[in-house]
XYZ file of C-alpha atoms in Angstrom:
200
model
C -4.414 -12.653 10.590
C -3.925 -10.618 13.766
C -4.613 -6.956 13.062
C -6.238 -7.464 9.682
C -9.006 -9.329 7.897
C -10.377 -9.289 4.374
C -13.721 -10.653 3.192
C -14.688 -11.563 -0.369
C -16.147 -8.077 -0.916
C -12.687 -6.704 -0.082
C -10.697 -9.216 -2.132
C -12.584 -8.377 -5.333
C -11.194 -4.852 -5.025
C -7.899 -6.323 -6.226
C -9.364 -6.503 -9.728
C -8.238 -3.949 -12.308
C -9.594 -0.390 -12.171
C -10.900 -0.803 -8.604
C -9.820 1.253 -5.601
C -8.416 -0.546 -2.578
C -10.279 -0.084 0.702
C -9.084 0.119 4.308
C -9.453 -3.616 4.860
C -7.036 -4.515 2.060
C -4.442 -1.934 3.100
C -4.796 -2.958 6.759
C -4.438 -6.623 5.849
C -1.212 -5.818 4.014
C 0.030 -3.851 7.021
C -0.865 -6.734 9.341
C 1.147 -9.075 7.109
C 4.154 -6.748 7.373
C 3.811 -6.650 11.171
C 3.484 -10.422 11.484
C 6.520 -10.953 9.262
C 8.578 -8.437 11.240
C 7.555 -10.047 14.543
C 8.641 -13.455 13.259
C 11.976 -11.984 12.159
C 12.403 -10.500 15.656
C 11.931 -13.959 17.163
C 14.390 -15.551 14.735
C 16.940 -12.826 15.404
C 16.643 -13.351 19.166
C 17.512 -17.033 18.690
C 19.943 -16.963 15.765
C 21.398 -13.446 15.567
C 21.035 -10.552 13.075
C 21.545 -12.675 9.941
C 18.235 -14.373 10.687
C 16.486 -11.230 9.379
C 17.864 -11.982 5.899
C 20.494 -10.209 3.834
C 20.501 -7.576 1.092
C 17.110 -6.641 -0.325
C 15.575 -9.657 1.423
C 16.540 -8.318 4.844
C 13.483 -7.469 6.920
C 13.699 -4.223 8.838
C 12.384 -3.929 12.370
C 9.175 -2.429 11.059
C 5.745 -1.605 12.400
C 2.851 -0.561 10.184
C 0.000 1.418 11.714
C -3.630 0.684 10.972
C -5.137 3.077 8.411
C -7.288 4.666 11.129
C -4.256 5.912 13.058
C -3.747 9.026 10.949
C -7.173 10.563 11.458
C -7.517 9.283 15.009
C -4.358 11.119 16.054
C -5.142 14.189 13.965
C -8.754 14.532 15.117
C -8.554 13.357 18.726
C -4.948 13.720 19.848
C -2.242 11.468 21.202
C -4.278 10.023 24.069
C -6.436 8.121 21.564
C -3.473 6.364 19.930
C -1.078 6.077 22.871
C -1.919 2.402 23.448
C -1.362 1.448 19.810
C 2.368 0.936 20.473
C 2.118 -0.434 24.015
C 3.625 -3.831 23.192
C 6.971 -2.501 21.920
C 9.413 0.393 22.213
C 8.938 2.540 19.123
C 12.530 3.732 19.340
C 13.896 0.207 19.007
C 12.265 -0.134 15.580
C 13.992 0.776 12.318
C 10.885 2.277 10.773
C 7.246 3.079 11.525
C 5.017 2.935 8.429
C 1.858 5.043 8.186
C -0.677 4.436 5.382
C -2.902 7.487 4.884
C -6.175 7.922 3.033
C -6.468 11.640 2.206
C -10.118 12.740 2.280
C -11.235 9.210 1.463
C -10.044 9.772 -2.103
C -6.297 9.125 -2.339
C -3.896 6.662 -0.686
C -0.366 7.708 0.238
C 2.347 6.286 2.466
C 4.324 8.082 5.158
C 7.005 6.776 7.491
C 8.995 7.702 10.555
C 12.443 6.322 9.811
C 13.930 5.885 13.278
C 17.190 4.414 11.954
C 17.893 7.314 9.561
C 16.257 10.040 11.685
C 13.915 11.298 9.038
C 10.238 11.713 8.238
C 9.293 10.273 4.855
C 6.369 10.804 2.511
C 5.504 8.857 -0.638
C 2.673 9.999 -2.903
C 2.270 8.272 -6.261
C 0.799 11.497 -7.678
C 4.076 13.255 -6.896
C 2.829 15.824 -4.379
C 4.915 16.450 -1.217
C 3.045 17.625 1.901
C 4.402 19.817 4.710
C 1.216 19.025 6.642
C 2.094 15.322 6.802
C 5.629 15.985 8.015
C 4.317 18.307 10.726
C 1.840 15.748 12.033
C 4.462 12.992 12.046
C 6.770 15.241 14.064
C 4.005 15.994 16.578
C 3.236 12.309 17.000
C 6.881 11.305 17.488
C 7.426 14.065 20.052
C 4.412 12.850 22.049
C 5.440 9.216 21.628
C 8.922 9.939 22.974
C 7.543 11.700 26.052
C 5.193 8.778 26.653
C 7.826 6.072 26.227
C 10.748 7.896 27.879
C 9.248 9.214 31.103
C 8.335 12.676 29.855
C 11.713 13.390 28.266
C 11.642 15.655 25.200
C 13.202 14.497 21.925
C 15.346 16.849 19.856
C 14.012 16.638 16.296
C 15.954 19.617 14.964
C 18.293 17.421 12.917
C 15.601 15.066 11.653
C 15.040 15.461 7.906
C 11.761 15.826 6.023
C 12.531 13.407 3.192
C 10.979 13.495 -0.273
C 12.192 11.313 -3.157
C 12.332 13.182 -6.461
C 12.326 10.075 -8.696
C 9.403 8.402 -6.951
C 7.405 5.844 -9.004
C 4.204 7.559 -10.160
C 0.818 6.173 -11.094
C -0.381 6.764 -14.647
C -4.102 6.448 -13.929
C -6.671 7.466 -11.311
C -7.085 4.041 -9.726
C -3.785 2.598 -8.514
C -2.871 4.809 -5.540
C -3.783 2.008 -3.106
C -1.607 -0.521 -4.912
C 1.297 1.931 -5.034
C 0.840 2.592 -1.307
C 1.021 -1.127 -0.510
C 4.154 -1.419 -2.645
C 5.722 1.542 -0.818
C 4.854 -0.182 2.484
C 6.425 -3.437 1.293
C 9.655 -1.785 0.171
C 9.951 0.259 3.374
C 9.630 -2.913 5.450
C 12.727 -4.313 3.720
C 16.318 -3.111 3.476
C 15.768 -1.668 0.000
C 17.342 1.481 -1.415
C 14.643 3.134 -3.503
C 11.736 1.432 -5.247
C 12.037 -1.146 -8.020
C 8.507 -0.942 -9.429
C 6.509 1.352 -11.705
C 3.076 1.611 -13.291
C 3.719 -1.139 -15.857
C 4.326 -3.608 -13.003
C 0.839 -3.072 -11.603
C -1.619 -5.834 -12.528
């Protein structure tokens, strides 16, 4: 699949009590991107209803590769500028950002263009001002790049944290929760309809 691949050594990480690696999370993100691209094509031919309706409706979503977060943080915008060259970020509903904190914990962040808010989902229940700040810096740079140097006013954009977020009950399932957050964010879903007992 374009943007993602998974070998047998990666697939076996889907077994119980095993941490997911970058390849699995990236493959899931690539699936979301491919599905969203197909919905874009259907919508262009058939109209908005072609994206589906209700919870089955696919948002105009883009999911970054797991390397985006550290690449932008460590090396600056110039190193990730080309990652969105094939589309206008500001015509998307949502930009999804999987993050691996210190190579020890998966979380999911998002820039919700449609709702004008920065979102953060951590299955351990820990909000992070640091993540919101970096998302804001990226979006400001992205806007200048895409809109001819024009600044974006982010003063009314919200830093969103969900109080009743589904939480993991073990030390292993953060990657699975992150993929489920990514899946829900790519659809027109209000909240999350899964919890620890739903995890295989």
